[in-house]
Coordinates of C-alpha atoms and ligand atoms in Angstrom, one line a residue:
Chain A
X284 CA -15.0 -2.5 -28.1
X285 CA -11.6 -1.4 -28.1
X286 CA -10.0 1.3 -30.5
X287 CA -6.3 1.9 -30.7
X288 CA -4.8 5.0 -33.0
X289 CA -1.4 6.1 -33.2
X290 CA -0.2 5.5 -30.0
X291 CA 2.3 6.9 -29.3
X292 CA 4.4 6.2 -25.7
X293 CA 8.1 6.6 -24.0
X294 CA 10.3 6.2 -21.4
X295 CA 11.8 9.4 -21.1
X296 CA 13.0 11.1 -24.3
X297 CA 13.4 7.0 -25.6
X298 CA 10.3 6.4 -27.8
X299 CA 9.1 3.1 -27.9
X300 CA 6.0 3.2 -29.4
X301 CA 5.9 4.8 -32.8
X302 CA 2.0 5.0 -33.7
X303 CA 0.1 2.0 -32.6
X304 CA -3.1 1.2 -34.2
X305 CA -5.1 -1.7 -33.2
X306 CA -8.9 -2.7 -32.7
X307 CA -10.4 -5.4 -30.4
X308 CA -14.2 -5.9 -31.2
X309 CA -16.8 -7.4 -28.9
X310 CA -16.1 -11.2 -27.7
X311 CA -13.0 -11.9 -29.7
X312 CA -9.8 -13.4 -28.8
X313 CA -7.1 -10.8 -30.3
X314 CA -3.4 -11.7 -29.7
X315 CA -0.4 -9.3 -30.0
X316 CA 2.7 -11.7 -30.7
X317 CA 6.5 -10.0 -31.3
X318 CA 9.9 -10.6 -30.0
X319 CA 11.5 -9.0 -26.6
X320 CA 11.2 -5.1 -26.4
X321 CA 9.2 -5.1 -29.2
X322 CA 6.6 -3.0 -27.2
X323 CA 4.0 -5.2 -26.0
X324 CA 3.9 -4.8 -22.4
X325 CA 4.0 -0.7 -23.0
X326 CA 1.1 -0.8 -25.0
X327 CA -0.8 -2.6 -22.4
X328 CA 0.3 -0.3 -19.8
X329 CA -0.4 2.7 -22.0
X330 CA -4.3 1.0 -22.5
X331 CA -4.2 0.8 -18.5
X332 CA -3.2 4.1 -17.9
X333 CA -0.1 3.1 -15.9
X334 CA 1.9 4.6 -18.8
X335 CA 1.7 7.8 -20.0
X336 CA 0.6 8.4 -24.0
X337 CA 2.4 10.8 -25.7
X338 CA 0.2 11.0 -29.1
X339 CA -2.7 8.9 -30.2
X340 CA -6.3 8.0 -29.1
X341 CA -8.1 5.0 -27.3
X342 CA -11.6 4.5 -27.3
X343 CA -13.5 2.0 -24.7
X344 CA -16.8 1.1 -25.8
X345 CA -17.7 4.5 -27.0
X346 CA -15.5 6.4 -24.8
X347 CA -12.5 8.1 -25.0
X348 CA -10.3 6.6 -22.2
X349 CA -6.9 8.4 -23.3
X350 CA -7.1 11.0 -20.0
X351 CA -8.5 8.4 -17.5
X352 CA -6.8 7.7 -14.2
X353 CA -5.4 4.3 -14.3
X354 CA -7.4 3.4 -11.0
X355 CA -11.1 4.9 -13.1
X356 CA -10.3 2.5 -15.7
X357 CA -11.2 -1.0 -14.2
X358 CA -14.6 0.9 -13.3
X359 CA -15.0 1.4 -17.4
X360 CA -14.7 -2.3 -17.3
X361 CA -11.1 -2.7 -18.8
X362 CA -8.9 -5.2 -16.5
X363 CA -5.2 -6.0 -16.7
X364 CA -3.3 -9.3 -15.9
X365 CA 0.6 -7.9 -15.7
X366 CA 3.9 -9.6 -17.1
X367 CA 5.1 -10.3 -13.4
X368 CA 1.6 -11.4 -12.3
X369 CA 1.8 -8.5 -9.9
X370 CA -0.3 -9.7 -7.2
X371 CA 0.2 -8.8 -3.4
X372 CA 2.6 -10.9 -2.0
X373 CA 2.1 -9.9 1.6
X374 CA -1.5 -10.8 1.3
X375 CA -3.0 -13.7 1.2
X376 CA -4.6 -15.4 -1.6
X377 CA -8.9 -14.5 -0.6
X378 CA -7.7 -11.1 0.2
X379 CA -5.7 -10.8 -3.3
X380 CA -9.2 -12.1 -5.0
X381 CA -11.3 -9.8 -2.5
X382 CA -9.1 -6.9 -3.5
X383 CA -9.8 -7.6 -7.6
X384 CA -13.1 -6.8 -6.6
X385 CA -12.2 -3.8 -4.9
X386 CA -15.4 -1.6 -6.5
X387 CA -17.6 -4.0 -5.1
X388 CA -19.6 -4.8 -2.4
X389 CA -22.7 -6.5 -3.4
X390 CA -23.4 -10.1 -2.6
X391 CA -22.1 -10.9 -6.6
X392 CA -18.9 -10.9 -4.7
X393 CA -18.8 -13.6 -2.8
X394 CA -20.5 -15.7 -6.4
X395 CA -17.7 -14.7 -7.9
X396 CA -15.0 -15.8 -5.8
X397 CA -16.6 -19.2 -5.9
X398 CA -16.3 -18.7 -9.5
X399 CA -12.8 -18.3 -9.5
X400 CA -12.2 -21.5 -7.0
X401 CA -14.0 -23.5 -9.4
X402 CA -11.6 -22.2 -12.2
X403 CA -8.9 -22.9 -10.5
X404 CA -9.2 -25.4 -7.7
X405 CA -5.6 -25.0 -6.3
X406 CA -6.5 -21.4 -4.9
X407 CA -9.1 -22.9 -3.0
X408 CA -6.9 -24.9 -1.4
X409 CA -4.5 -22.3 -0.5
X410 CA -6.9 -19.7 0.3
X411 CA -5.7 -18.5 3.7
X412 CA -2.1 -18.4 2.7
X413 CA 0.3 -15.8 1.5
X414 CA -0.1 -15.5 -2.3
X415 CA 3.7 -14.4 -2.0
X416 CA 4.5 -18.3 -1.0
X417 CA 2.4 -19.9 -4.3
X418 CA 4.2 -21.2 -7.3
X419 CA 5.1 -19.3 -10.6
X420 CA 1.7 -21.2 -12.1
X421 CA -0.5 -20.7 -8.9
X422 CA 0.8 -16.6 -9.1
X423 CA 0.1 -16.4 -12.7
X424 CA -3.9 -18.4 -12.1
X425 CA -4.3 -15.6 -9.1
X426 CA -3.4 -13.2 -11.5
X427 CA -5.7 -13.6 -13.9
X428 CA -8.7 -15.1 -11.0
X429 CA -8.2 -11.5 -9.9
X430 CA -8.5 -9.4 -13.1
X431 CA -11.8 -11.1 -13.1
X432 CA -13.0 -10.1 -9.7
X433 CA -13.2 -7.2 -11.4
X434 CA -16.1 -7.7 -13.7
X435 CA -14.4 -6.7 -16.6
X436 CA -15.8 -6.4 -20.0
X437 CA -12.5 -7.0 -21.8
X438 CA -8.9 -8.5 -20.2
X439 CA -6.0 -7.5 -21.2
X440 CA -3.1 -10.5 -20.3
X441 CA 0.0 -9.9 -20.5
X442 CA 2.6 -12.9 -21.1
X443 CA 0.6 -15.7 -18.9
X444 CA 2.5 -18.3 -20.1
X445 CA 5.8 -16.6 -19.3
X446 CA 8.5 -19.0 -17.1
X447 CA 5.8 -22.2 -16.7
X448 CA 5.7 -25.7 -17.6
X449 CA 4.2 -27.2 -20.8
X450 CA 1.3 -28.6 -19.3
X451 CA 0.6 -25.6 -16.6
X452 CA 0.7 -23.1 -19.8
X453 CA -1.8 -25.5 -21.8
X454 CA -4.3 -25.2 -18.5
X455 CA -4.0 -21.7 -18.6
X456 CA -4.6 -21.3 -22.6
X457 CA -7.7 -23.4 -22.0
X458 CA -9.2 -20.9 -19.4
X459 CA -8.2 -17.9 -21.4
X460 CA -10.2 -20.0 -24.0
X461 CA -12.9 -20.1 -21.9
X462 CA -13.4 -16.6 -21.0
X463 CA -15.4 -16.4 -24.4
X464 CA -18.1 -18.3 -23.0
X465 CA -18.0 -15.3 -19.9
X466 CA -18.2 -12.3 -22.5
X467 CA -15.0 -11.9 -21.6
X468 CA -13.6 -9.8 -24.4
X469 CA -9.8 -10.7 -24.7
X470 CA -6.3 -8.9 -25.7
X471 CA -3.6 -11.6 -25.2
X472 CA 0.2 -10.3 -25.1
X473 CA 2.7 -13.3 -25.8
X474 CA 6.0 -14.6 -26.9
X475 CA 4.5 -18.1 -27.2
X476 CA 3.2 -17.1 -30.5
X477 CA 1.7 -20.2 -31.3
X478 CA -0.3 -20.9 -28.4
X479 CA -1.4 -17.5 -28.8
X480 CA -2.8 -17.8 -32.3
X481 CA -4.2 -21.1 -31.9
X482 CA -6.6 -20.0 -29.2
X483 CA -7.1 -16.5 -30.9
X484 CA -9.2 -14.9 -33.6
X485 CA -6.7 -11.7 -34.4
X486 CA -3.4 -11.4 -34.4
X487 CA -1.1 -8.5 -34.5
X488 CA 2.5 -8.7 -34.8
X489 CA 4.7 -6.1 -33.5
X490 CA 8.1 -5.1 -34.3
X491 CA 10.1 -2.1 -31.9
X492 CA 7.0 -0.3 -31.7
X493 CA 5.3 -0.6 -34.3
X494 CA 2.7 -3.1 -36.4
X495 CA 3.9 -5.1 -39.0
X496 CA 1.4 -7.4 -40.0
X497 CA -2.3 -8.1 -39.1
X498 CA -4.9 -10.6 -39.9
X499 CA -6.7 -13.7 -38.9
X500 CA -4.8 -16.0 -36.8
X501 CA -5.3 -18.8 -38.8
X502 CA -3.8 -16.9 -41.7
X503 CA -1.1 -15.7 -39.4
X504 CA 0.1 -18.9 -38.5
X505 CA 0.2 -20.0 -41.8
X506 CA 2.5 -17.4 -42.6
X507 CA 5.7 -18.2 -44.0
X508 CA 7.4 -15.3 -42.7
X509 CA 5.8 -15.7 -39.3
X510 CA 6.6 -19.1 -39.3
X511 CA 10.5 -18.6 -39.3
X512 CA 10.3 -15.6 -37.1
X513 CA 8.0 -16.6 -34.5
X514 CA 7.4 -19.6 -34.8
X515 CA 10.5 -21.3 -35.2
X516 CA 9.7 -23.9 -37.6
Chain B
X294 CA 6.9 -4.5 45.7
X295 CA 5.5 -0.8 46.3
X296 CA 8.6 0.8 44.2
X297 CA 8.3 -2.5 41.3
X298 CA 4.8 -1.5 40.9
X299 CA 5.5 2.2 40.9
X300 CA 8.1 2.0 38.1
X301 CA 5.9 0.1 36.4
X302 CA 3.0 2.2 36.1
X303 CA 5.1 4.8 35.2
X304 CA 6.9 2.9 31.9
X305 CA 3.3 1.8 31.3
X306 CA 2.5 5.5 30.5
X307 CA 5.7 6.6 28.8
X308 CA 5.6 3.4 26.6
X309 CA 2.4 4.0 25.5
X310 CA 3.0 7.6 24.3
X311 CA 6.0 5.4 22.5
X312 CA 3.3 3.4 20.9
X313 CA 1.2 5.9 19.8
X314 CA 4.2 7.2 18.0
X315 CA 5.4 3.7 16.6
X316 CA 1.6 3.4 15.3
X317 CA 1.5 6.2 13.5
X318 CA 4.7 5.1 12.0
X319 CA 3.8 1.7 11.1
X320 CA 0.5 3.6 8.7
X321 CA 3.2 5.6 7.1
X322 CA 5.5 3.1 6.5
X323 CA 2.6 -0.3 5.6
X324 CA 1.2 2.7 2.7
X325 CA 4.7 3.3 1.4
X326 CA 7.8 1.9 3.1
X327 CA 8.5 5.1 4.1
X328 CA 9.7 5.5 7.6
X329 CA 8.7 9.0 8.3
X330 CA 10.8 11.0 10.7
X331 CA 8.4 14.2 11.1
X332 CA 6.4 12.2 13.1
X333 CA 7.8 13.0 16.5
X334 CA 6.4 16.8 14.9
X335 CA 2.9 15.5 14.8
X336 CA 2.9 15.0 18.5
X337 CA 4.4 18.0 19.4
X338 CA 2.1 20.0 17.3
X339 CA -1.0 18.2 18.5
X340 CA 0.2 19.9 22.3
X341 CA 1.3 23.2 21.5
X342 CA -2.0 23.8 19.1
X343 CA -4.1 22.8 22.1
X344 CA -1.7 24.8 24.3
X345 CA -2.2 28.5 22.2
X346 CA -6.0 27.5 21.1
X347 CA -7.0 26.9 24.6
X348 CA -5.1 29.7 26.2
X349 CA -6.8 31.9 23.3
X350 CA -10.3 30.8 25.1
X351 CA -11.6 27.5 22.9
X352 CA -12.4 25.2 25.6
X353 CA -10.3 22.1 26.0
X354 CA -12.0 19.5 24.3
X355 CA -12.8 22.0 21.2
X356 CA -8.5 23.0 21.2
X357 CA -8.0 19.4 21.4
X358 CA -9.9 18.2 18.3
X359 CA -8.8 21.4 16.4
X360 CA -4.9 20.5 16.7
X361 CA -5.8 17.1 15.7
X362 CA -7.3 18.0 12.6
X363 CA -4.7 21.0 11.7
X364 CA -1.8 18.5 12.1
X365 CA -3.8 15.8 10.1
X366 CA -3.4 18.5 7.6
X367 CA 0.1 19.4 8.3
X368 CA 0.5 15.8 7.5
X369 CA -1.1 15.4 4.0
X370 CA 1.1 18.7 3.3
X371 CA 3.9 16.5 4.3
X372 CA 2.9 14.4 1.7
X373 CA 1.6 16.6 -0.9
X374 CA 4.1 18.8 -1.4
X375 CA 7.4 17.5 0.1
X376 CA 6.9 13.8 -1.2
X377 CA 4.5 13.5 -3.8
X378 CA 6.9 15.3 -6.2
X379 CA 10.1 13.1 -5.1
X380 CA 7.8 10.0 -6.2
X381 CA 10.3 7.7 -7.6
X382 CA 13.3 8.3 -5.4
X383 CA 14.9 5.5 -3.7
X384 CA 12.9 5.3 0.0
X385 CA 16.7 6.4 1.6
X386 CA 15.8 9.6 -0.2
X387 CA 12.0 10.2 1.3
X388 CA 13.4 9.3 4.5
X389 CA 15.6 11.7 4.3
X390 CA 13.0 14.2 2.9
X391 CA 10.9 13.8 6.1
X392 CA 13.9 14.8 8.2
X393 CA 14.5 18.1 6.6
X394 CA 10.4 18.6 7.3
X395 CA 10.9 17.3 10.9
X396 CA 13.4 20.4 11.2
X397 CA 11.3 22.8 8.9
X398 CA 8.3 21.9 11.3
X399 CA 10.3 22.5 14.6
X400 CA 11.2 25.9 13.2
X401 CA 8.0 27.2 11.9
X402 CA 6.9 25.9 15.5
X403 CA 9.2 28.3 17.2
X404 CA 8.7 30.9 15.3
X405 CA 4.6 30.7 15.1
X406 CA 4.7 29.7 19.2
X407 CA 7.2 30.4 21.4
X408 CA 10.8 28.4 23.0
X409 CA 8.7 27.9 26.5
X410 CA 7.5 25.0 27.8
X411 CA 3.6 24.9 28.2
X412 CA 0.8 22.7 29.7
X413 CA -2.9 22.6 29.9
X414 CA -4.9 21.0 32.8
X415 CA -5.2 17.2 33.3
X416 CA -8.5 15.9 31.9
X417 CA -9.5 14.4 35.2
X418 CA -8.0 16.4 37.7
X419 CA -4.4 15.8 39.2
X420 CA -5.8 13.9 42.4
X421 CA -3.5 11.3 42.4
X422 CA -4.9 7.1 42.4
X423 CA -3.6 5.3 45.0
X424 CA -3.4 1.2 43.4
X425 CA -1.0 -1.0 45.9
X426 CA 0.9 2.1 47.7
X427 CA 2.0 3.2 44.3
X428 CA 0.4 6.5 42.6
X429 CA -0.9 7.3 39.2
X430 CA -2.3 10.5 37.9
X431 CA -5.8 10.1 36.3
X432 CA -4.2 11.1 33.1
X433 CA -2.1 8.4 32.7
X434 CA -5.1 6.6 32.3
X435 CA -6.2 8.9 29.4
X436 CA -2.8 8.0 27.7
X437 CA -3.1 4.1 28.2
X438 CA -6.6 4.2 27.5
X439 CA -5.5 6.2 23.9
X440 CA -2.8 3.8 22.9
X441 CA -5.2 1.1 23.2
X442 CA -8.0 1.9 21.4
X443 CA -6.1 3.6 18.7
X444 CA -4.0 -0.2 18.4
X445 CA -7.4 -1.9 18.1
X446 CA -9.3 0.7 16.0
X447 CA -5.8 0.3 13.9
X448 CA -6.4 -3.4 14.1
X449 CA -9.8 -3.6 13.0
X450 CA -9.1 -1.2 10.2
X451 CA -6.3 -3.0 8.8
X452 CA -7.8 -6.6 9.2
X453 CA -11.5 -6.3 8.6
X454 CA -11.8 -3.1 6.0
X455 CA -11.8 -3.0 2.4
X456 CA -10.1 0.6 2.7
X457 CA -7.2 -1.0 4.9
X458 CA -6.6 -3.6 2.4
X459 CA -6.1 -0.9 -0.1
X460 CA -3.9 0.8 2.5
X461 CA -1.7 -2.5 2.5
X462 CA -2.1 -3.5 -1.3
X463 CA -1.3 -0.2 -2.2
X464 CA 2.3 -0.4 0.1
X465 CA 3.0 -3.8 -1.6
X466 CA 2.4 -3.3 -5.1
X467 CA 1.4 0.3 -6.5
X468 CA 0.6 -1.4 -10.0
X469 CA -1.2 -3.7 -9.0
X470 CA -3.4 -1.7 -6.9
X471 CA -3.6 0.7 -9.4
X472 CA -5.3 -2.2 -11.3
X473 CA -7.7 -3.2 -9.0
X474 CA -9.4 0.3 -9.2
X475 CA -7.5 1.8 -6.1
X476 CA -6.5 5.2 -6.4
X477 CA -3.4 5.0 -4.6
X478 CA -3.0 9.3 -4.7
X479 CA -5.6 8.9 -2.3
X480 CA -4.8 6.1 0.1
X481 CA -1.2 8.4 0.8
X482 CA -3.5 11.3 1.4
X483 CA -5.6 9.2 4.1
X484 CA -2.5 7.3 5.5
X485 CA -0.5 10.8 6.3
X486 CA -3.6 12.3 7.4
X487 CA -4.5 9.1 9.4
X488 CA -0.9 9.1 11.1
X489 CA -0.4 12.5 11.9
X490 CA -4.0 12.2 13.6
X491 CA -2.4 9.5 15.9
X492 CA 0.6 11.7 16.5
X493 CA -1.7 14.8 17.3
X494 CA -3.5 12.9 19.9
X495 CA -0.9 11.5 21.6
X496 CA 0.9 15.1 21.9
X497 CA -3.0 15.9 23.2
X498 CA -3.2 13.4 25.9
X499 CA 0.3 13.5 26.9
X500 CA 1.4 17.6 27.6
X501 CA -0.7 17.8 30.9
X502 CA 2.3 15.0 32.0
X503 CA 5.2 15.6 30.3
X504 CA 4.7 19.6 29.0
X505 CA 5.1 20.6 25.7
X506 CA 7.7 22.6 24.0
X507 CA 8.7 23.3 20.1
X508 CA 11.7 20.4 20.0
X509 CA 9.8 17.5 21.9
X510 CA 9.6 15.9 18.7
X511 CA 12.7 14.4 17.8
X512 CA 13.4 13.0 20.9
X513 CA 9.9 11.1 20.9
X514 CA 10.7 10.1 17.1
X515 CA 13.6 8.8 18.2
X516 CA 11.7 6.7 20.7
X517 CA 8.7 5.6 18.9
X518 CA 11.1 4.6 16.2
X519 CA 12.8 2.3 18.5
X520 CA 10.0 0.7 19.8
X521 CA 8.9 0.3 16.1
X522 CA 11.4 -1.8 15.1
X523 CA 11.8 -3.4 18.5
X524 CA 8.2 -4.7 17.7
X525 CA 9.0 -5.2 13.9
X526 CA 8.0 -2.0 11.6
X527 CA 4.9 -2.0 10.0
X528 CA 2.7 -4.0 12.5
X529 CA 0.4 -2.2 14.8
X530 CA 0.6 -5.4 17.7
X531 CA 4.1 -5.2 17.0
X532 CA 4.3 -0.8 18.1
X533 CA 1.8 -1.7 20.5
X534 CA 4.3 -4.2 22.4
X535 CA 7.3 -2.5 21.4
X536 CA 6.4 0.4 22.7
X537 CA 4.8 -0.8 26.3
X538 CA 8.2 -2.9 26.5
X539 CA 10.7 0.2 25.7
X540 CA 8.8 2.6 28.3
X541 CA 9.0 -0.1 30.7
X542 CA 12.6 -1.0 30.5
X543 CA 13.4 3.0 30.5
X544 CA 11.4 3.0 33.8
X545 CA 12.9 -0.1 35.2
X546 CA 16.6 1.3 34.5
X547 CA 15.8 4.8 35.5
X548 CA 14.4 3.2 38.7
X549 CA 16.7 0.0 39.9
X550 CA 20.3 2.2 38.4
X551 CA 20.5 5.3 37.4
X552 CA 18.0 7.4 35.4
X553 CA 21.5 8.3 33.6
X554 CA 21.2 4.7 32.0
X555 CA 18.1 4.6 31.0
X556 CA 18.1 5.6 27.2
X557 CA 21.4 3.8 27.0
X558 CA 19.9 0.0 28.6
X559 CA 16.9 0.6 26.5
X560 CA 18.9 0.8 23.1
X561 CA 21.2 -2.1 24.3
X562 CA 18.2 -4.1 24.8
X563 CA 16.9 -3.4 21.9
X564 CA 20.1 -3.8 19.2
X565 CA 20.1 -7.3 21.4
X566 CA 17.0 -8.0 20.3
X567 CA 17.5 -6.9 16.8
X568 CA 20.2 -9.2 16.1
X569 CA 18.7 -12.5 17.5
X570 CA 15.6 -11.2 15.6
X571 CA 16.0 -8.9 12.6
X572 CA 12.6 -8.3 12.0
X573 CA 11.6 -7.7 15.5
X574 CA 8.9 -9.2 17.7
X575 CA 6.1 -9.4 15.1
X576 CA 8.1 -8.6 12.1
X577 CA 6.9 -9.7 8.3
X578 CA 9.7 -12.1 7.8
X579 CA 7.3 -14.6 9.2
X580 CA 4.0 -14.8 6.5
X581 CA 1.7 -12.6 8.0
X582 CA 2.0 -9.1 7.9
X583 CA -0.6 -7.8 10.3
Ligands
ATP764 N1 10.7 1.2 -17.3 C1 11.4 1.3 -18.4 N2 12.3 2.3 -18.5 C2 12.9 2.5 -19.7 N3 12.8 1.7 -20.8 C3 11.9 0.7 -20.7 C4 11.2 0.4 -19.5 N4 10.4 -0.6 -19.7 C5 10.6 -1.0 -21.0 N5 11.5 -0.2 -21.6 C6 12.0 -0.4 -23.0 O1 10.9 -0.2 -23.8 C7 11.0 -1.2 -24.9 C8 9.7 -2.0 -24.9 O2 9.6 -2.7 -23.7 P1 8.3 -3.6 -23.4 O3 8.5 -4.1 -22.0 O4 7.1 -2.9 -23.7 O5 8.5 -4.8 -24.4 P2 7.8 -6.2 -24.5 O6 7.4 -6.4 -25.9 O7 6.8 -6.3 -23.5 O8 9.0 -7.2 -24.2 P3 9.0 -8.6 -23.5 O9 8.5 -9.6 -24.5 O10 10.4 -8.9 -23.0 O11 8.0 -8.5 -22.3 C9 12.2 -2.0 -24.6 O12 13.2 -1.5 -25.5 C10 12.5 -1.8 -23.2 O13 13.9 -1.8 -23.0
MG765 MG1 6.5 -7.5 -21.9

């Protein structure tokens, strides 16, 4: 589904991604795990569009996205949650979900906003109010109730668990979980390595830019190596 | 009572040329925080294109709607070329971009048109209405009538579209909006198009009362910018009222004391306002934005 080669991205003359190479395939759950700065949030963005490349290819279900416009890519049906959740603050929290869907204007709209109150009941509540006034956990559910307004074939999430409570972070892991059942195609971007890989296929690691070490996630977490670094144990 | 109602009638008229000012800063500044200071040049242009079309033999209503779309384009020039490629730069600095263009505008103006003043006829004739022994000219109605339905067409557009949620989405977060399949290039092309529309057509409905010269912008930026914060920048009800209000309490000054006074009271009025209420009348402090 989703073909990564030698990426290649800066800020500036500061290269901070040295030749990525990655591949999602068709309904998996693939994780990149890796310390601060290590690159992850870059790559995303690079996927996106909202970063320039520098070198390197990606390919989106048979296509070549490397040139697309950020704002052409959701139509190619590749979605981003950000670090920072990102959503409109001024807004409130229907017109934040009525904006995800922002290609659309069919009656599937309105379906899948219902869709995304049943996910997550709490934006129901709060429908009519400012998303900017929501909780950290709330923020991070509109975040990613909002990628999916966009009917994407594959979600790329970056960090969802960042800054929230044990038990908010183990609601969100089991929607992200459940996105499989949606054909919902999934690239998961997280310092909490081991929620990550337990709900994941695929893992990559990623060190300053680069890849270090790949493989099943059950494999990874068994790793010695990633078991000191990343998993603290 | 007669004199009350007259002064009235008359700061009716000038505030609404100040809200048709303030709206077409609040589009500029909701799509990019930019408070844009060519837009007393908008209005200005929309009267002297009419002025040199029309005297050139278009008819009225043809010079009207061709100044209003030329300055619509002067407008997404505006952005294109003087903002576009300062994307990035702290907002102080794009402010301070759109004054250099205000003064680059005012002296391409002079130099394409002339120093004079100029008018065209009233729409309706000059026979003054007589309402309560107090006068108005038919085209103050014109410019009233304007202001309004370009707040509520604003309104609407803002409230009830998909495009003027992008408009706002894109002014809060550029990302994000990015994200959601907006292509934010564009919504800056409409919103500086959109704006210097509003700008056009108040210069349009307003020269056949107040004439038109080459440097009536920055006096009426000056103005609409006031009344734009007065009513809490970035909210159309907000440059609606804060516009009404400001030509009003001009009138009201020029009228009851001296007409010496009357930019001074307004201001007063208006930094008193400011500090009991920093975000103006219907600023954003409070939740809702429009
Ligand atoms: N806007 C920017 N300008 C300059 N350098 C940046 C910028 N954003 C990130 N960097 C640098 O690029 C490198 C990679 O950052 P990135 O945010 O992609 O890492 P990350 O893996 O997402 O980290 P984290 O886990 O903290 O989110 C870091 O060294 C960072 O300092
Ligand atoms: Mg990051």
């Amino acid at each position: 589904m989703l073909t990564v080669e030698g990426l290649r991205s800066a800020y500036g003359r500061i290269e901070v991604l040295h030749g990525v190479d990655l591949e999602v395939r068709s309904g998996e759950i693939v994780t990149v795990v890796g310390a601060n700065g290590a690159g992850k949030t870059t790559l995303l963005h690079c996927l996106s569009g909202t970063q320039p490349v520098s070198a390197g290819r990606i390919h989106f279900r048979g296509d070549e996205l490397t040139t697309v416009p950020a704002y052409r890519r959701l139509r190619r049906g590749l979605a981003q949650s950000p670090e920072g959740r990102q959503i409109f603050t001024n807004l409130s929290v229907e017109e934040n979900l009525r904006l995800g869907a922002f290609l659309f204007t069919d009656e599937r709209v309105e379906r899948d906003m219902q869709d995304a109150f049943a996910m997550f009941p709490i934006l129901r509540e709060k429908r009519n109010l400012v998303a900017g006034g929501l909780s950290g956990g709330q923020q991070q559910m509109l975040a990613i109730a909002r990628a999916l307004m966009g009917r994407p074939h594959c979600l790329l999430l970056d960090e969802p668990s960042m800054g929230l409570a044990p038990l908010i972070v183990a609601q969100i892991f089991e929607v992200v979980e459940s996105l499989r059942a949606r054909d919902v195609t999934i690239l998961l971007v997280e310092q909490n390595a081991y929620g990550a890989l337990k709900i994941a296929d695929r893992g990559y690691v990623m060190e300053t830019g680069q890849i270090t070490m790949t493989g099943p996630a059950a494999e990874l977490i068994a790793d010695p190596r990633i078991r000191e670094a990343y998993l603290g144990i | 009572m007669d004199a009350l109602l007259q002064f009235m009638l008359s700061g009716v008229t000038v505030g609404a040329v100040y809200a048709l000012v303030a709206l077409g800063f609040t589009i500029i500044y909701n799509a990019s925080d930019v408070v844009n200071f060519a837009q007393g040049e908008f209005v200005m242009l929309g009267g002297m294109i009419t002025v040199f079309t029309y005297q050139a033999g278009l008819p009225l209503p043809l010079a009207a709607v061709l100044a209003i779309a030329i300055t619509s384009l002067v407008g997404v020039a505006l952005n294109k070329l003087a903002l576009e490629p300062a994307r990035g730069a702290p907002v102080v600095s794009l402010i301070i971009i759109t004054i250099g263009a205000s003064i680059f505008i005012r002296g391409a103006a002079q130099l394409i048109f002339d120093k004079q003043l100029h008018r065209f006829p009233s729409f309706s004739g000059d026979a003054p209405i007589h309402i309560f022994g107090a006068t108005l000219v038919p085209q103050s109605l014109w410019v009233i009538g304007g202001a309004v339905l370009v707040f509520i067409a604003l309104w609407l557009f803002f409230t009830k579209t998909l495009t003027g949620k992008a408009v706002l989405a894109t002014a809060n977060n550029r990302l994000a909006a990015q994200l959601v399949g907006i292509n934010t290039g564009w919504v800056m092309t409409l919103s500086f198009a959109l704006s210097a529309a509003i700008g056009a057509l108040a210069g349009v409905l307003v020269t056949p009362i107040t004439l038109v010269g080459y440097d009536v912008g920055v006096g009426l930026a000056l103005k609409g910018f006031a009344a734009a914060m007065l009513g809490g920048m970035g909210n159309p009800k907000g440059a609606l009222v804060g516009g009404i209000s400001l030509g009003l309490l001009e009138a009201l000054t020029a009228g009851y004391l001296s007409s010496q006074y009357k930019d001074a009271v307004a201001f007063i009025v208006i930094l008193a306002v400011l500090f009991v209420m920093p975000q103006g009348l219907f600023g954003k402090s409070t939740t809702e934005r429009v």
